[in-house]
Short mmCIF file of C-alpha atoms in Angstrom, two decimals:
data_model
loop_
_atom_site.label_atom_id
_atom_site.label_comp_id
_atom_site.label_asym_id
_atom_site.label_seq_id
_atom_site.Cartn_x
_atom_site.Cartn_y
_atom_site.Cartn_z
CA MET A 1 -11.74 -5.86 -8.42
CA LYS A 2 -11.69 -2.80 -10.67
CA LEU A 3 -9.82 0.15 -9.18
CA ALA A 4 -9.25 3.78 -10.08
CA MET A 5 -5.66 4.24 -8.90
CA ILE A 6 -4.26 7.68 -8.12
CA GLY A 7 -0.53 7.87 -7.54
CA PHE A 8 0.17 10.98 -5.45
CA GLY A 9 3.80 12.11 -5.35
CA GLN A 10 6.93 10.37 -6.64
CA ALA A 11 6.54 7.01 -4.85
CA GLY A 12 2.80 6.83 -5.56
CA GLY A 13 3.26 7.48 -9.27
CA LYS A 14 5.95 4.82 -9.62
CA ILE A 15 3.87 2.20 -7.82
CA VAL A 16 0.78 2.86 -9.97
CA ASP A 17 3.05 2.57 -13.03
CA LYS A 18 4.15 -0.85 -11.66
CA PHE A 19 0.52 -1.92 -11.23
CA LEU A 20 -0.11 -1.14 -14.90
CA GLU A 21 2.92 -3.26 -15.82
CA TYR A 22 1.54 -6.08 -13.63
CA ASP A 23 -1.82 -5.82 -15.43
CA GLU A 24 -0.09 -6.08 -18.81
CA ARG A 25 1.94 -9.10 -17.71
CA THR A 26 -0.84 -11.07 -16.00
CA GLY A 27 -3.94 -9.80 -17.79
CA SER A 28 -5.60 -9.23 -14.41
CA GLY A 29 -7.20 -5.90 -15.34
CA ILE A 30 -7.11 -4.47 -11.80
CA VAL A 31 -6.42 -0.87 -12.87
CA ARG A 32 -9.49 0.45 -14.66
CA SER A 33 -8.04 3.97 -14.71
CA ALA A 34 -4.77 5.50 -13.54
CA VAL A 35 -3.91 9.08 -12.58
CA ALA A 36 -0.61 10.55 -11.38
CA VAL A 37 -0.47 13.79 -9.36
CA ASN A 38 2.75 15.61 -8.51
CA THR A 39 4.30 19.00 -7.83
CA ALA A 40 7.57 17.95 -9.55
CA LYS A 41 7.48 17.92 -13.35
CA ALA A 42 10.51 15.61 -13.62
CA ASP A 43 8.75 12.88 -11.62
CA LEU A 44 5.75 12.92 -13.96
CA LEU A 45 8.03 12.75 -17.03
CA GLY A 46 9.73 9.66 -15.58
CA LEU A 47 6.52 7.59 -15.65
CA GLU A 48 6.17 5.02 -18.44
CA ARG A 49 2.62 3.64 -18.49
CA ILE A 50 0.27 6.23 -16.99
CA PRO A 51 -1.19 8.16 -19.98
CA GLU A 52 0.24 11.67 -20.33
CA GLU A 53 -3.21 13.24 -20.28
CA GLN A 54 -3.75 11.61 -16.86
CA ARG A 55 -0.61 13.14 -15.32
CA VAL A 56 -1.47 16.24 -13.31
CA LEU A 57 1.13 18.84 -12.33
CA ILE A 58 -0.13 20.93 -9.42
CA GLY A 59 1.34 23.90 -7.55
CA GLN A 60 2.92 25.55 -10.59
CA ALA A 61 2.15 29.01 -9.28
CA ARG A 62 3.97 28.29 -6.00
CA VAL A 63 6.77 25.80 -6.68
CA LYS A 64 7.22 26.14 -10.46
CA GLY A 65 7.24 22.38 -11.07
CA HIS A 66 10.19 21.72 -8.72
CA GLY A 67 8.38 19.87 -5.92
CA VAL A 68 7.75 20.90 -2.31
CA GLY A 69 11.05 19.76 -0.81
CA ALA A 70 9.59 17.31 1.77
CA ASP A 71 7.34 20.05 3.18
CA ASN A 72 4.06 18.16 3.59
CA GLU A 73 2.19 21.15 4.99
CA LEU A 74 2.91 22.92 1.70
CA GLY A 75 1.92 19.73 -0.14
CA ALA A 76 -1.46 19.75 1.63
CA GLU A 77 -2.01 23.46 0.91
CA ILE A 78 -1.24 23.01 -2.80
CA ALA A 79 -3.56 19.99 -3.05
CA GLU A 80 -6.39 22.04 -1.54
CA GLU A 81 -5.71 25.00 -3.84
CA ASP A 82 -5.48 22.88 -7.01
CA ILE A 83 -8.10 20.23 -6.22
CA ASP A 84 -10.10 21.27 -9.30
CA GLU A 85 -7.13 20.39 -11.55
CA ILE A 86 -6.95 16.93 -9.97
CA GLN A 87 -10.73 16.55 -10.32
CA GLY A 88 -10.36 17.34 -14.04
CA ALA A 89 -8.35 14.12 -14.48
CA ILE A 90 -10.68 12.13 -12.21
CA ASP A 91 -13.62 13.26 -14.39
CA ASN A 92 -12.13 11.07 -17.16
CA ILE A 93 -12.52 7.96 -14.98
CA PRO A 94 -15.63 5.86 -15.80
CA VAL A 95 -16.69 5.76 -12.14
CA HIS A 96 -19.68 3.51 -12.89
CA GLU A 97 -17.18 0.79 -13.89
CA ILE A 98 -14.99 0.84 -10.77
CA ASP A 99 -15.39 -0.82 -7.37
CA ALA A 100 -13.23 1.64 -5.42
CA PHE A 101 -10.62 4.40 -5.51
CA LEU A 102 -7.09 3.62 -4.31
CA ILE A 103 -4.80 6.56 -3.47
CA VAL A 104 -1.15 5.45 -3.40
CA ALA A 105 1.51 7.61 -1.72
CA GLY A 106 4.80 7.57 0.12
CA LEU A 107 4.10 9.07 3.54
CA GLY A 108 7.60 10.40 4.22
CA GLY A 109 7.90 12.98 1.46
CA GLY A 110 6.03 16.22 0.84
CA THR A 111 3.61 16.01 -2.08
CA GLY A 112 2.01 12.59 -1.50
CA SER A 113 2.32 12.80 2.27
CA GLY A 114 0.49 16.13 2.42
CA GLY A 115 -1.83 15.84 -0.56
CA SER A 116 -3.23 12.31 -0.21
CA PRO A 117 -5.43 12.99 2.85
CA VAL A 118 -6.76 16.12 1.12
CA LEU A 119 -7.70 14.14 -2.00
CA ALA A 120 -9.26 11.32 0.06
CA LYS A 121 -11.51 13.79 1.87
CA HIS A 122 -12.52 15.36 -1.46
CA LEU A 123 -13.35 12.00 -3.12
CA LYS A 124 -15.40 10.78 -0.14
CA ARG A 125 -17.45 13.96 -0.27
CA ILE A 126 -18.32 13.47 -3.95
CA TYR A 127 -18.46 9.72 -4.63
CA THR A 128 -20.26 6.78 -3.03
CA GLU A 129 -17.51 4.27 -3.96
CA PRO A 130 -15.07 3.35 -1.16
CA VAL A 131 -11.86 5.38 -0.99
CA TYR A 132 -8.83 3.38 0.16
CA GLY A 133 -5.28 4.49 0.81
CA LEU A 134 -2.04 2.60 0.23
CA GLY A 135 0.56 4.37 2.36
CA ILE A 136 4.30 3.60 2.24
CA LEU A 137 6.22 4.23 5.46
CA PRO A 138 9.83 5.46 5.10
CA GLY A 139 12.79 3.48 6.38
CA GLY A 140 14.18 4.50 9.77
CA ASP A 141 17.50 5.44 8.15
CA GLU A 142 15.90 7.99 5.82
CA GLY A 143 16.04 10.80 8.39
CA GLY A 144 14.01 12.53 11.08
CA ILE A 145 12.07 14.85 8.78
CA TYR A 146 10.70 11.88 6.79
CA THR A 147 9.69 10.07 9.98
CA LEU A 148 7.95 13.20 11.24
CA ASN A 149 6.17 13.64 7.89
CA ALA A 150 5.05 10.00 7.92
CA ALA A 151 3.69 10.14 11.48
CA ARG A 152 1.67 13.29 10.79
CA SER A 153 0.43 12.06 7.40
CA PHE A 154 -0.48 8.62 8.77
CA GLN A 155 -2.72 9.94 11.54
CA THR A 156 -4.51 12.26 9.08
CA PHE A 157 -4.73 9.84 6.15
CA VAL A 158 -6.19 6.98 8.22
CA ARG A 159 -9.06 9.23 9.34
CA GLU A 160 -9.92 10.35 5.79
CA VAL A 161 -9.96 6.99 3.96
CA ASP A 162 -12.31 4.02 4.33
CA ASN A 163 -9.27 1.86 5.05
CA LEU A 164 -5.51 2.44 5.01
CA LEU A 165 -3.37 -0.38 3.65
CA VAL A 166 0.21 0.09 4.85
CA PHE A 167 3.60 -1.04 3.55
CA ASP A 168 6.62 -0.49 5.79
CA ASN A 169 9.90 0.06 3.90
CA ASP A 170 11.83 -0.60 7.11
CA ALA A 171 10.74 -4.24 7.13
CA TRP A 172 11.81 -4.81 3.54
CA ARG A 173 15.07 -2.94 2.89
CA LYS A 174 18.09 -5.25 2.67
CA THR A 175 21.48 -4.47 4.17
CA GLY A 176 23.99 -3.15 1.64
CA GLU A 177 21.34 -2.63 -1.03
CA SER A 178 21.48 0.51 -3.16
CA VAL A 179 18.66 2.99 -2.57
CA GLU A 180 17.44 2.74 -6.18
CA GLY A 181 17.68 -1.06 -6.25
CA GLY A 182 15.99 -1.28 -2.86
CA TYR A 183 12.99 0.79 -3.90
CA GLU A 184 12.67 -1.16 -7.15
CA GLN A 185 12.42 -4.45 -5.25
CA ILE A 186 10.08 -2.97 -2.66
CA ASN A 187 7.73 -1.69 -5.39
CA ASP A 188 7.73 -5.14 -7.01
CA GLU A 189 6.81 -6.69 -3.64
CA ILE A 190 3.97 -4.19 -3.11
CA VAL A 191 2.48 -4.91 -6.53
CA ARG A 192 2.87 -8.69 -6.19
CA ARG A 193 1.00 -8.84 -2.88
CA PHE A 194 -1.75 -6.38 -3.62
CA GLY A 195 -2.04 -7.66 -7.20
CA VAL A 196 -3.02 -11.17 -6.03
CA LEU A 197 -5.42 -9.66 -3.51
CA PHE A 198 -7.20 -7.20 -5.81
CA GLY A 199 -7.10 -9.57 -8.78
CA ALA A 200 -9.15 -12.23 -7.00
CA GLY A 201 -12.51 -13.00 -8.57
CA GLU A 202 -11.76 -11.66 -12.05
CA VAL A 203 -12.73 -14.40 -14.52
CA GLY A 204 -12.49 -14.10 -18.28
CA ALA A 205 -13.90 -16.25 -21.04
CA GLY A 206 -12.34 -19.70 -20.98
CA ASP A 207 -10.87 -19.21 -17.48
CA ASN A 208 -11.34 -21.72 -14.71
CA VAL A 209 -13.99 -20.63 -12.23
CA ALA A 210 -13.08 -20.73 -8.55
CA GLU A 211 -14.47 -23.48 -6.33
CA SER A 212 -15.01 -20.93 -3.57
CA VAL A 213 -15.39 -17.54 -5.25
CA VAL A 214 -13.80 -14.37 -3.88
CA ASP A 215 -15.15 -11.25 -5.56
CA SER A 216 -14.84 -7.51 -5.01
CA SER A 217 -17.65 -7.47 -2.42
CA GLU A 218 -15.62 -9.83 -0.20
CA ILE A 219 -12.66 -7.44 -0.29
CA ILE A 220 -14.89 -4.41 0.31
CA ASN A 221 -16.57 -6.09 3.30
CA THR A 222 -13.20 -7.07 4.76
CA LEU A 223 -11.98 -3.48 4.48
CA ALA A 224 -15.27 -2.03 5.80
CA GLY A 225 -15.10 -0.50 9.24
CA GLY A 226 -11.95 1.49 8.58
CA GLY A 227 -8.65 1.33 10.36
CA VAL A 228 -5.29 -0.06 9.24
CA SER A 229 -4.65 -3.16 7.14
CA THR A 230 -1.66 -5.34 6.36
CA VAL A 231 -1.11 -8.17 3.87
CA GLY A 232 0.78 -11.44 4.22
CA TYR A 233 1.93 -13.51 1.27
CA ALA A 234 3.56 -16.90 0.73
CA THR A 235 4.17 -18.90 -2.41
CA GLU A 236 5.42 -22.33 -3.46
CA SER A 237 6.59 -23.35 -6.91
CA VAL A 238 4.65 -25.93 -8.83
CA GLU A 239 6.40 -28.84 -10.53
CA THR A 240 4.60 -29.59 -13.75
CA SER A 241 6.30 -32.92 -14.44
CA ASP A 242 4.09 -35.99 -14.75
CA SER A 243 6.32 -38.11 -12.57
CA GLY A 244 3.72 -38.15 -9.83
CA GLY A 245 6.06 -36.85 -7.16
CA GLY A 246 5.95 -33.12 -7.74
CA LEU A 247 4.12 -30.38 -5.87
CA LEU A 248 1.16 -30.86 -8.21
CA SER A 249 0.52 -34.34 -6.86
CA ARG A 250 1.29 -33.26 -3.31
CA PHE A 251 -1.31 -30.47 -3.44
CA LYS A 252 -3.94 -32.75 -4.95
CA GLY A 253 -3.09 -35.61 -2.62
CA GLU A 254 -2.79 -38.14 -5.45
CA ASP A 255 0.89 -39.08 -5.34
CA ASP A 256 2.47 -42.49 -5.64
CA ASP A 257 2.13 -43.17 -1.93
CA GLY A 258 -1.65 -42.90 -2.19
CA MET A 259 -1.93 -39.97 0.19
CA ASP A 260 -5.47 -38.65 0.34
CA SER A 261 -6.79 -35.10 0.26
CA ALA A 262 -6.13 -34.67 4.00
CA ASN A 263 -2.44 -34.36 3.16
CA THR A 264 -3.24 -31.72 0.54
CA THR A 265 -5.31 -29.83 3.09
CA ASN A 266 -2.41 -29.79 5.55
CA ARG A 267 -0.02 -28.48 2.92
CA ILE A 268 -2.34 -25.63 1.92
CA THR A 269 -2.88 -24.78 5.61
CA SER A 270 0.90 -24.64 6.00
CA LEU A 271 1.09 -22.09 3.17
CA VAL A 272 -1.62 -19.99 4.86
CA ARG A 273 0.37 -20.06 8.13
CA LYS A 274 3.51 -18.93 6.32
CA ALA A 275 1.58 -16.02 4.78
CA ALA A 276 0.01 -14.86 8.06
CA LEU A 277 2.97 -15.40 10.37
CA GLY A 278 5.71 -14.43 7.91
CA ARG A 279 6.73 -10.95 6.79
CA LEU A 280 3.63 -8.74 6.58
CA THR A 281 3.50 -5.48 4.62
CA LEU A 282 3.14 -3.84 8.04
CA PRO A 283 4.60 -6.06 10.80
CA CYS A 284 2.08 -6.57 13.62
CA GLU A 285 0.53 -9.12 15.94
CA ILE A 286 -2.32 -10.79 14.07
CA ASP A 287 -4.21 -11.51 17.29
CA GLY A 288 -7.00 -8.96 17.54
CA ALA A 289 -7.35 -8.21 13.79
CA GLU A 290 -11.01 -7.31 13.33
CA ARG A 291 -11.49 -8.90 9.89
CA ALA A 292 -9.48 -11.13 7.55
CA LEU A 293 -9.58 -12.42 3.99
CA LEU A 294 -7.70 -15.41 2.59
CA VAL A 295 -7.10 -15.75 -1.16
CA LEU A 296 -5.37 -18.84 -2.52
CA SER A 297 -4.25 -18.49 -6.13
CA GLY A 298 -2.69 -20.85 -8.65
CA PRO A 299 -3.63 -23.39 -11.32
CA SER A 300 -7.10 -24.75 -10.59
CA GLU A 301 -5.90 -28.35 -10.38
CA HIS A 302 -3.68 -27.34 -7.45
CA LEU A 303 -6.38 -25.71 -5.35
CA ASN A 304 -8.30 -27.57 -2.69
CA ARG A 305 -11.57 -26.48 -1.08
CA LYS A 306 -10.88 -28.31 2.18
CA GLY A 307 -7.47 -26.66 2.48
CA ILE A 308 -8.95 -23.21 1.98
CA GLU A 309 -11.64 -23.89 4.59
CA ARG A 310 -9.09 -25.23 7.07
CA GLY A 311 -6.87 -22.17 6.47
CA ARG A 312 -9.84 -19.88 7.02
CA LYS A 313 -10.71 -21.57 10.32
CA TRP A 314 -7.08 -21.38 11.45
CA LEU A 315 -7.17 -17.63 10.77
CA GLU A 316 -10.35 -17.34 12.86
CA GLU A 317 -8.58 -19.01 15.78
CA GLN A 318 -5.45 -16.87 15.45
CA THR A 319 -7.19 -13.51 15.06
CA GLY A 320 -10.18 -14.14 17.32
CA SER A 321 -12.36 -12.66 14.57
CA MET A 322 -15.63 -14.12 13.36
CA GLU A 323 -15.31 -12.15 10.10
CA VAL A 324 -12.81 -14.26 8.19
CA ARG A 325 -13.59 -14.75 4.51
CA GLY A 326 -11.78 -17.05 2.10
CA GLY A 327 -11.69 -18.40 -1.41
CA ASP A 328 -9.56 -19.33 -4.40
CA TYR A 329 -8.45 -17.51 -7.51
CA PRO A 330 -7.46 -19.86 -10.35
CA ILE A 331 -4.69 -18.37 -12.50
CA ARG A 332 -2.23 -19.88 -14.95
CA GLU A 333 0.94 -19.30 -12.94
CA PRO A 334 3.69 -21.82 -12.09
CA ASN A 335 3.09 -21.50 -8.35
CA VAL A 336 0.45 -21.63 -5.66
CA ALA A 337 0.23 -18.47 -3.53
CA ALA A 338 -1.64 -17.51 -0.38
CA ALA A 339 -2.48 -13.86 0.28
CA VAL A 340 -3.90 -12.93 3.68
CA LEU A 341 -5.50 -9.51 4.24
CA LEU A 342 -5.72 -8.54 7.92
CA SER A 343 -7.95 -5.52 8.46
CA GLY A 344 -8.45 -3.44 11.59
CA VAL A 345 -5.12 -4.41 13.18
CA HIS A 346 -4.27 -2.68 16.47
CA ASN A 347 -1.14 -4.23 17.95
CA VAL A 348 1.39 -2.49 15.66
CA PRO A 349 4.70 -1.69 17.42
CA ARG A 350 6.11 -0.02 14.29
CA ILE A 351 3.43 2.69 14.37
CA LYS A 352 4.03 3.39 18.07
CA GLU A 353 7.77 3.60 17.38
CA LEU A 354 7.20 5.88 14.39
CA GLN A 355 5.09 8.25 16.49
CA GLN A 356 7.65 8.33 19.31
CA VAL A 357 10.56 9.03 16.96
CA ALA A 358 8.48 11.75 15.27
CA ILE A 359 7.74 13.44 18.63
CA GLU A 360 11.47 13.43 19.44
CA ALA A 361 12.29 14.78 15.97
CA GLN A 362 9.74 17.58 16.42
CA GLU A 363 11.24 18.52 19.81
CA ASN A 364 14.77 18.49 18.35
CA MET A 365 13.72 20.68 15.43
CA ASP A 366 12.03 23.17 17.78
CA GLU A 367 15.16 23.26 19.94
CA LEU A 368 17.41 23.80 16.91
CA GLN A 369 15.16 26.61 15.71
CA ARG A 370 15.43 28.36 19.09
CA GLU A 371 19.21 27.94 19.13
CA SER A 372 19.47 29.29 15.59
CA GLU A 373 17.49 32.41 16.52
CA GLU A 374 19.61 32.94 19.64
CA ASN A 375 22.86 32.50 17.70
CA LEU A 376 21.77 35.01 15.08
CA GLU A 377 20.79 37.46 17.80
CA ALA A 378 24.18 37.03 19.46
CA LEU A 379 25.96 37.55 16.13
CA VAL A 380 24.42 40.92 15.34
CA GLU A 381 23.53 42.44 18.74
CA ASP A 382 27.07 43.73 19.43
CA ASP A 383 26.89 46.05 16.45
CA GLU A 384 23.35 47.28 16.89
CA ASP A 385 24.25 49.97 19.42
CA GLU A 386 26.89 51.51 17.17
CA LEU A 387 25.29 51.15 13.72
CA ASP A 388 22.03 52.55 12.41
CA PRO A 389 19.92 50.06 10.42
CA LEU A 390 18.91 50.93 6.86
CA PHE A 391 15.20 50.84 7.75
#
């Protein structure tokens, strides 16, 4: 799948930079074009792989290149005012060569949180290609203002994109981990999961062709219909020894014990279960997901058509959906991986919790504002009767 990726804000820019690194390392060619948009000049300078001419600094007249300070209303206003500057960079994208736009943003800050829904609305008005969002939810320990920003941005962003893929930092931060180290690992995890998903179906000269092909249309159809999506991922290392007892033989069902392909099928199904029932990018109940896509990747000799079909049917049973697609993606990697895209999920406790915490934060902020005004009034009112104001 060929994507035009737009990193909006600090988190979005860093993640798109990571996708470009992933492309270089794996040769997957997912990112056809990359753009970074920010109100903070320092964040744009910190990027390594996005071309300088594709880095757009907006809001210079209002914030002088210093960012919006987690004010996502200001971020949205600036995006609307400077949309032509962003469009100038998008004009350099060969749109006829891409399958979709992907806007990547952290939802807890100011620039990406406020500007991403504005850009999504703009792109959908102009282009016929799908416009997807990849939104990163802040951790619960990052503070009330970030939770409030995320809740407001989420409910706006999901209405403006064709589908919103979500990654929840709260589910991935490790205890005792430094903030910088934590975000670095989280960004790696985001790129690993979505890289396998979006890379499916890309075949170069001399590559092994999939037994059951997954191409960009399968991903687009799975994401069609809108709503919120989450991705599960599981991987197992491959032993490349010729001893006959490694994972290679176990996946192919040709080991020394003479096990047939039924054993291989069971093992692949087990990997699919681990992906779907393990840690999702956005934790949720998979029952009730409207659509699903299974991609099994790895060396072609390790992939098994029956296993993929069994995994797909298991997903149908678990989700209750009749729209479950599946296929393999042969790549020269020392492991076999299963990526499961669940689209149109509804039973998401984290989103309900986020919205409730945001409502409480809003009420607390309103109360603090009233108290502040009353305290200021009390501070100066004693002198007002005796002193004349300057004007």
